[in-house]
Coordinates of C-alpha atoms in Angstrom, one line a residue:
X87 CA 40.7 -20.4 63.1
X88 CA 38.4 -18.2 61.2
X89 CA 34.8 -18.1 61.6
X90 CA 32.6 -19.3 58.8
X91 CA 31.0 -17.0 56.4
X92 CA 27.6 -16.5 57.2
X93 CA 27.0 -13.3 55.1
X94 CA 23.5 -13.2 53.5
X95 CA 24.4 -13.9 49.9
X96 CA 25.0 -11.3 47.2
X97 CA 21.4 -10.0 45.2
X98 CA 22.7 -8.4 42.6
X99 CA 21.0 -5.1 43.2
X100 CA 22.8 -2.0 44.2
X101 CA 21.9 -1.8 47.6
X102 CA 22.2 0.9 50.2
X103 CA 25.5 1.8 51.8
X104 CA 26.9 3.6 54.7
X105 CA 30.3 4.7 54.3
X106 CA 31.8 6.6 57.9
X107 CA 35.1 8.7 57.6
X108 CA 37.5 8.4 60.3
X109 CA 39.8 11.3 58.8
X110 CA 42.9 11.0 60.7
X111 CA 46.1 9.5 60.2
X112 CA 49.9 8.8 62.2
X113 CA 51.7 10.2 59.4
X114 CA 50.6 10.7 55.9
X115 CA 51.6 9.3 53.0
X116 CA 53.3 10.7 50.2
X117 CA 51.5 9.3 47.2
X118 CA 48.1 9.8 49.0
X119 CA 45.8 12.6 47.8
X120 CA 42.7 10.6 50.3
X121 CA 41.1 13.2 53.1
X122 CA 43.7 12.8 55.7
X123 CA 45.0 14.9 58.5
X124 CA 48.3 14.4 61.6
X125 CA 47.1 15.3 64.7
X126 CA 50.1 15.2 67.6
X127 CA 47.6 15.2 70.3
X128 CA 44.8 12.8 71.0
X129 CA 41.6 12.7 69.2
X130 CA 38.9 13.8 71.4
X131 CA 37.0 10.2 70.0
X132 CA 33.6 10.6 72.6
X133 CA 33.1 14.0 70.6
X134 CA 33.8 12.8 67.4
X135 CA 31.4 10.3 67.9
X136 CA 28.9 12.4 69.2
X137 CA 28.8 14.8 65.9
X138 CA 29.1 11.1 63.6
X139 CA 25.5 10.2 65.4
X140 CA 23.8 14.0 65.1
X141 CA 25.3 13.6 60.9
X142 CA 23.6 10.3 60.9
X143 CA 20.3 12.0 62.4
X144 CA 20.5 14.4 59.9
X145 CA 21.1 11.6 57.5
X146 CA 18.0 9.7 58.5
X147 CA 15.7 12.6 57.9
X148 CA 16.4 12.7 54.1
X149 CA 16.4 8.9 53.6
X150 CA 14.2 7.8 55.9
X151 CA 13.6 4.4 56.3
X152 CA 15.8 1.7 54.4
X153 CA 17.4 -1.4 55.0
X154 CA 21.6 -1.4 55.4
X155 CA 23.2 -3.5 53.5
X156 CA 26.6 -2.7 54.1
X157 CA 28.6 -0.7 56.3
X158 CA 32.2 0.7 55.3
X159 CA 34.0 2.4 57.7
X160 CA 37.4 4.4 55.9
X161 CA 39.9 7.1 56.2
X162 CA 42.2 8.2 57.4
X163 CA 43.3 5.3 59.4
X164 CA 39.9 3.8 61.2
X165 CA 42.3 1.5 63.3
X166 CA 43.5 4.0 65.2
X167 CA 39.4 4.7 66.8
X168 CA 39.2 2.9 69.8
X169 CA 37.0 -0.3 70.0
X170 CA 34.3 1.6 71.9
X171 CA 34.1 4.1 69.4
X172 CA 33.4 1.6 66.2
X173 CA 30.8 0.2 68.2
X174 CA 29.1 3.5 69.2
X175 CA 29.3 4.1 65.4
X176 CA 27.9 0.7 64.4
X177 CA 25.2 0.8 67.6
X178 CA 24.2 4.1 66.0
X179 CA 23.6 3.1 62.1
X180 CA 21.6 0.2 63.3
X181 CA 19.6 3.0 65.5
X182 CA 18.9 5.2 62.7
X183 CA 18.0 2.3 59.6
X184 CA 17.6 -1.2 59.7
X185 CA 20.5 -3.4 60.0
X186 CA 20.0 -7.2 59.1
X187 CA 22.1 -9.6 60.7
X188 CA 24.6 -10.9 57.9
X189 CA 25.4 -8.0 56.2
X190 CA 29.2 -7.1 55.2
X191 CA 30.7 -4.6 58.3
X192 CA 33.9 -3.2 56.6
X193 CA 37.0 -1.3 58.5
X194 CA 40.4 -0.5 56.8
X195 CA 43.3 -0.7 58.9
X196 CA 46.8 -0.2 59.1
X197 CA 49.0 -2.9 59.9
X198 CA 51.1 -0.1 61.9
X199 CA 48.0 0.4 64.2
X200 CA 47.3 -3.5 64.5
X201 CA 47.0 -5.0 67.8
X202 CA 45.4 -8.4 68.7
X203 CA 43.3 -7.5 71.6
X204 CA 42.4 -4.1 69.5
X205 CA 40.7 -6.5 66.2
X206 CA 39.1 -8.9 68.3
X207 CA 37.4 -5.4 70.2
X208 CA 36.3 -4.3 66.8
X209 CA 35.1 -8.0 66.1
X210 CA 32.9 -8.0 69.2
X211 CA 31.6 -4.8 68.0
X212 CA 30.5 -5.8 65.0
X213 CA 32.9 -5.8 61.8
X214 CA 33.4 -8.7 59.9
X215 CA 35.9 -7.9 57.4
X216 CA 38.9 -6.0 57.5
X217 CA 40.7 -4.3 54.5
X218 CA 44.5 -3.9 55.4
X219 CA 46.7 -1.0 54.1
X220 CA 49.9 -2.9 53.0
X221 CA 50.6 -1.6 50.0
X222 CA 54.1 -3.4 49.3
X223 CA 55.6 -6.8 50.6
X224 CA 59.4 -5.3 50.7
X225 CA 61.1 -3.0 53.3
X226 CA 62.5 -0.5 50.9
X227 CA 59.4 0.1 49.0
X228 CA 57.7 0.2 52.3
X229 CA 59.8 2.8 53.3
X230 CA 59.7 4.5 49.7
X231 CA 55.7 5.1 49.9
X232 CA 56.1 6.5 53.2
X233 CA 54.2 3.6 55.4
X234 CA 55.2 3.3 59.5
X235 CA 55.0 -0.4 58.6
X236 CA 57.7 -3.1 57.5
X237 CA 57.0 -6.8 56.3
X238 CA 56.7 -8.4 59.6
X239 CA 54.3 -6.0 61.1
X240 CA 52.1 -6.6 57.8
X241 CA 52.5 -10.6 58.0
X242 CA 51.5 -10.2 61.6
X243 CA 48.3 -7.9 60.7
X244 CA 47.7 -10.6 58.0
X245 CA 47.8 -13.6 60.0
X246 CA 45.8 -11.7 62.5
X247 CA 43.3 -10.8 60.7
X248 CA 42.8 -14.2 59.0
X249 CA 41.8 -15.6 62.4
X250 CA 39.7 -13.2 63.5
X251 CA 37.2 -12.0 60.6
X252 CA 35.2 -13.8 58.9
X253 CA 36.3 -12.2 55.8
X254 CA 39.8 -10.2 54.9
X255 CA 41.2 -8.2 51.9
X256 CA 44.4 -5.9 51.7
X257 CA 46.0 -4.0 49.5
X258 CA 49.0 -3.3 47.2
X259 CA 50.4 -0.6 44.8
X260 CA 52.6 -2.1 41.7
X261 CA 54.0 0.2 38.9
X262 CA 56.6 1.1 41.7
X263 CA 59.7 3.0 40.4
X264 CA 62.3 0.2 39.0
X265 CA 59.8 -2.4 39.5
X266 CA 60.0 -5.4 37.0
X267 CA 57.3 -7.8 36.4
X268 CA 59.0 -10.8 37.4
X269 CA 59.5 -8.9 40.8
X270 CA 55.9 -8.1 41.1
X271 CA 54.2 -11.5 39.7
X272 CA 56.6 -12.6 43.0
X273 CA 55.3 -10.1 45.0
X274 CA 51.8 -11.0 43.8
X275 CA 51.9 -15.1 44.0
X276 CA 53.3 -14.4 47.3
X277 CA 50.1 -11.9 48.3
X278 CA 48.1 -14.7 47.2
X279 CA 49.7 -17.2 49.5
X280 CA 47.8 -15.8 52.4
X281 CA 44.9 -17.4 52.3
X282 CA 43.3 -13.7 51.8
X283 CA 40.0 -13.8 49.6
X284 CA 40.2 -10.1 48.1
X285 CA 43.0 -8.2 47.0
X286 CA 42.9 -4.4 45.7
X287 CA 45.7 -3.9 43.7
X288 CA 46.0 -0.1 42.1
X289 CA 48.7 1.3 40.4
X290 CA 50.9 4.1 41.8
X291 CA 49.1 7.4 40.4
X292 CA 51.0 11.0 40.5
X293 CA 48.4 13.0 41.9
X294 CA 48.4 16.6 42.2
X295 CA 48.6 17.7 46.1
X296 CA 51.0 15.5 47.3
X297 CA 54.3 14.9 47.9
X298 CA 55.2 12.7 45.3
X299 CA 53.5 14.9 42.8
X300 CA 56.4 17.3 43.4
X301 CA 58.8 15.0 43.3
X302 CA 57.4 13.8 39.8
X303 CA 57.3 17.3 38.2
X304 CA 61.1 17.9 39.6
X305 CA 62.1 14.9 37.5
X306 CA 63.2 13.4 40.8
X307 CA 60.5 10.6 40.8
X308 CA 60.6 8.7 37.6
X309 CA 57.7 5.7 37.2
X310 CA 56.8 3.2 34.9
X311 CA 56.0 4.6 31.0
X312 CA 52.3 3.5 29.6
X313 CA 54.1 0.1 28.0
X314 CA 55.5 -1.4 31.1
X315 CA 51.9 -0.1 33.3
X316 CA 50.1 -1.9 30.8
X317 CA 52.2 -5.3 30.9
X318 CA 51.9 -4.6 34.6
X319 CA 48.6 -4.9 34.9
X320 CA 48.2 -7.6 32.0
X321 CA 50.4 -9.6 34.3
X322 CA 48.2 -9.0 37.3
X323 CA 45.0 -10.3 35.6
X324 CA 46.8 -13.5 34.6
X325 CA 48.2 -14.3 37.8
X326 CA 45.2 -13.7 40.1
X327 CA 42.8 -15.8 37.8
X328 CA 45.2 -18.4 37.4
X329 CA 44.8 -18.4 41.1
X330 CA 40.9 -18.3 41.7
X331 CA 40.6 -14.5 42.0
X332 CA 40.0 -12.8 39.4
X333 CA 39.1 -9.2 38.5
X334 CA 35.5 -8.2 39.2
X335 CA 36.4 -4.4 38.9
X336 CA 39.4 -2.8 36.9
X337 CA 41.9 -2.6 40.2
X338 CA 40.1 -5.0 42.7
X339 CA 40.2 -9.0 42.9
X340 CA 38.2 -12.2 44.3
X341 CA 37.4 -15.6 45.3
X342 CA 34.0 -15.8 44.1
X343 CA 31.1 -14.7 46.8
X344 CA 34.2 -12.7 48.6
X345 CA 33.9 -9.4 46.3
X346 CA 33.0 -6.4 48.2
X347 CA 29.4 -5.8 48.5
X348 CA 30.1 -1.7 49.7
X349 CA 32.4 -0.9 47.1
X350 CA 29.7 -3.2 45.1
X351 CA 27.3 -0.3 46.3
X352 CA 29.3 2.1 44.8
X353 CA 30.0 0.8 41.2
X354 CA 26.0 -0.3 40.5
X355 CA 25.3 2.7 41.5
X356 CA 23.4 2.3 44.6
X357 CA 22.5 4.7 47.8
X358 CA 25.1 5.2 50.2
X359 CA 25.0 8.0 52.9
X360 CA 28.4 9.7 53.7
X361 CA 28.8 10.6 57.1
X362 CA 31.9 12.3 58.2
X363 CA 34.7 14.8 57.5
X364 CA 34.7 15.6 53.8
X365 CA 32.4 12.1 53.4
X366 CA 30.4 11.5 50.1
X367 CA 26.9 10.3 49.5
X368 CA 24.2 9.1 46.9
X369 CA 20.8 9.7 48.2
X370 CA 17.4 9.2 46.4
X371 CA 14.9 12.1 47.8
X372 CA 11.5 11.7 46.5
X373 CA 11.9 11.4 42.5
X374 CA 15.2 13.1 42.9
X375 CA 19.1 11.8 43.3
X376 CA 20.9 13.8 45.1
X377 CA 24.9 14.4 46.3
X378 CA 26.0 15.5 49.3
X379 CA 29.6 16.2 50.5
X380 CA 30.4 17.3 53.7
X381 CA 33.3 19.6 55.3
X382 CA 36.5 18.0 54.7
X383 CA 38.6 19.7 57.4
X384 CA 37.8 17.4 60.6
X385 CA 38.0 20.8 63.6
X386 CA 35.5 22.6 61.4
X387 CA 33.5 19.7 60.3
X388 CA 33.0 19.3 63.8
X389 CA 32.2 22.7 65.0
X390 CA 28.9 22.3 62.3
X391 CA 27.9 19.9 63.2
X392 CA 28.1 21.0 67.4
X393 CA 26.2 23.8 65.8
X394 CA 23.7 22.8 63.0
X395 CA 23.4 18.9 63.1
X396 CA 25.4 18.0 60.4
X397 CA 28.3 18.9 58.2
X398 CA 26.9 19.1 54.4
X399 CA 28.9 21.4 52.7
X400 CA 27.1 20.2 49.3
X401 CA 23.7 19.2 48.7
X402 CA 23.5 19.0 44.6
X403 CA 20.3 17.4 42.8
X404 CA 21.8 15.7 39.5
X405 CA 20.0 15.5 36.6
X406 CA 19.4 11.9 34.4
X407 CA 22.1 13.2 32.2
X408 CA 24.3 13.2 35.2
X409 CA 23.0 10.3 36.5
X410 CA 23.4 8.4 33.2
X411 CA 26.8 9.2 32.8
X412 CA 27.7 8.3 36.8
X413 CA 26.0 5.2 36.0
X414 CA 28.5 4.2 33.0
X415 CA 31.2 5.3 34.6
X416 CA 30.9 3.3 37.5
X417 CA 29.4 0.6 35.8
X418 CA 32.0 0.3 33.3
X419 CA 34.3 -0.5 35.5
X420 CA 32.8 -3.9 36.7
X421 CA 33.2 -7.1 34.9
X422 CA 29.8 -7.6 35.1
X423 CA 28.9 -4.7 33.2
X424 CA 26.0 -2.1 33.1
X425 CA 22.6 -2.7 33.0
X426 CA 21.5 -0.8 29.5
X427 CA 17.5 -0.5 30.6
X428 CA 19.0 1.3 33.4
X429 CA 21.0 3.5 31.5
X430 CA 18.5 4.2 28.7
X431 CA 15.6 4.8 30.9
X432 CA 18.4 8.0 32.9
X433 CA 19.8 8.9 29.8
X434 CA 16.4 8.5 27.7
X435 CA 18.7 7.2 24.3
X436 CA 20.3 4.2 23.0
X437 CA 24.0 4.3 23.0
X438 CA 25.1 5.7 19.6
X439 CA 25.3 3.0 16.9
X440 CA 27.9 4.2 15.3
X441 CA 30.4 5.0 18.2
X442 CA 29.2 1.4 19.7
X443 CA 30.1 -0.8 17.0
X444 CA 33.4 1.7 16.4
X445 CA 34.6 0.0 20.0
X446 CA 32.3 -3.4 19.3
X447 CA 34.8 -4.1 16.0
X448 CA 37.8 -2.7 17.8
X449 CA 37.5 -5.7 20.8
X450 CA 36.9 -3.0 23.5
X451 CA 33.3 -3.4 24.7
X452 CA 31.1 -6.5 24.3
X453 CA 27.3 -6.7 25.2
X454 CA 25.8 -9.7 27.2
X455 CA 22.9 -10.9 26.0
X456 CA 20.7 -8.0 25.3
X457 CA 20.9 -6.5 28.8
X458 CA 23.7 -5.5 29.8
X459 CA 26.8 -3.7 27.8
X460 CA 30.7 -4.4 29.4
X461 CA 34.1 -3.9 29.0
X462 CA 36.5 -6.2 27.3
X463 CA 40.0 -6.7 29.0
X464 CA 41.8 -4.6 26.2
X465 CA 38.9 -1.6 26.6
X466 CA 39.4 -2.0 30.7
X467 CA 43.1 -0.3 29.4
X468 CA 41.4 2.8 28.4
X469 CA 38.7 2.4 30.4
X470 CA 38.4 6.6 30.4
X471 CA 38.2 6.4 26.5
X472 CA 35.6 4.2 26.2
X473 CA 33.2 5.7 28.7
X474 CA 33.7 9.0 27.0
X475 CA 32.9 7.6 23.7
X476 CA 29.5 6.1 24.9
X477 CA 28.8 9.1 27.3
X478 CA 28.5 11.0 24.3

């Protein structure tokens, strides 16, 4: 059985992240545009771990001191790093900043890379929630996006992972080619049916770079038109509320107290460092917010860091426009909404009366209260429209 929860509960403040890439992968995917490299040799992990703790050094020096509050370690395929090495990791953050007991420890994994003995290592060493890469619940569309993985070998990660962290969330692509939506509310129910208490559940995007992007253009790969993605998703939100987890952010689901304080980080527009090939950040300097990016190909990554102490590629300070508008559209995307003092005091205006009460009247935005300004269901469609029309 499962351990209890014992998280420390959720504040409502943005927090500060750490968010480690692991960049590699057994084979990559053909709908997947992430920062993800094949290596047919072994991954030299001690000296990959050894540039991961100089980054986080480097890290530490523009931060300086702060409090963790969540950990998120992605990819690339994390679950292929040996137990050791997530907990050299892990020993290291909680070297360099101040890691509480309680807070949310998050690796993604591949059910192809899944072995018992493996999760309960990277349980010992400290995570306490896994996000599995499913992505279907059928062999042919299994096969179809590319994944090493069939149904059994994801019902095994499943199970597996439900008796071993205290918390587990996976995830699935819908809008598949010739997919109907009594097949997926099927696939769905049957997702919920797990006893899992988050789901991420994104539809299949074309995107430029990868192999399915060619396919597309070539008229080879034919997917769902805007009508059917929209019914889609409308049937999603019905089903996974009906069933006691409902949307909290446009493509991700929960029981309540199980959404994911990282990603959390992300949309209310907190500080995470980004340590890592081709890893993002958030840091506040002083008065200033800045984002940093790092290398992207792991080998040269690497050889920076060896020689300078880190792998910063980008070190940009963003303006309160900029910050106003990341705000929004991160903010946008959570039920809970953004927090309009917030915004105002970045963007140093009210939204525009006009344009506001334009999507007010329409039923695409509402505001809570006084404080805070949200999307409605129908405006979560055209999410992108909406924060453009406020942005301006």
């Amino acid at each position: 059985m499962r351990e209890a929860v014992t998280l420390l509960p959720d504040t409502g403040e943005p927090g500060f992240g750490i968010y480690v890439h692991w960049p590699f992968c057994a084979a990559k995917c053909p709908y997947c545009d992430f920062n993800s490299h094949v290596r047919h040799q072994p991954v030299d992990q001690a000296r990959f771990v050894s540039a991961f703790l100089k980054e986080m050094a480097k890290m530490r020096s523009l931060t300086g001191p702060k409090t963790v509050t969540s950990v998120f370690l992605g990819g690339g395929t994390p679950s292929l790093m040996e137990p050791a090495t997530v907990a050299a990791i892990l020993n290291g953050i909680s070297t360099s900043w101040h890691m509480p007991d309680g807070i949310e420890i998050t690796m993604e994994a591949n059910p192809s890379s899944v072995e018992a003995e493996r999760f309960r290592g990277y349980r010992s060493a400290g995570v306490n929630r896994v996000s599995l890469g499913v992505q279907a619940l059928n062999d042919p569309d299994l096969k179809f996006l590319g994944r090493l993985h069939d149904v059994a070998d994801a019902l095994k990660a499943i199970r597996l992972a439900r008796d071993i962290f205290p918390r587990m969330s996976f995830d699935l692509i819908y809008a598949r080619p010739n997919q109907t939506i009594a097949a997926w509310e099927q696939e769905l129910k049957e997702a919920i049916s797990y006893a899992v208490d988050h789901l991420s559940l994104y539809q299949l995007t074309i995107e430029e770079g990868t192999a399915f992007y060619g396919l597309h253009k070539a008229g080879k790969l034919i997917v769902p038109d805007g009508d059917l993605s929209a019914d889609l998703y409308e049937a999603t939100q019905q089903i996974t509320a009906a069933h006691g987890m409902p949307a909290y952010e446009v493509s991700n689901h929960a029981q309540p107290g199980a959404e994911s304080r990282h990603n959390l980080t992300y949309w209310r527009y907190g500080d995470y460092v980004g340590i890592g090939p081709g890893a993002h950040g958030r840091l506040t300097i002083g008065r200033d917010k800045v984002a940093t990016a790092t290398e992207r190909h792991p080998e040269t990554w690497l050889q920076a860091v060896e020689a300078n102490g880190h792998g910063m590629v980008e070190q940009e300070v963003l303006d309160h426009e900029a910050q106003a508008d990341e705000l929004l559209l991160m903010g946008l995307r959570l039920r809970e909404g953004v927090d309009l003092a917030r915004w105002q005091a970045l963007s140093g205006r009210d939204p525009d009366p006009d344009r506001e009460q334009f999507l007010l009247e329409h039923g695409f935005i509402e505001r809570i209260g006084n404080s805070r300004l949200r999307c409605t269901p129908p405006g979560m469609l055209i999410l992108d429209a909406v924060v453009a029309d406020l942005a301006c």
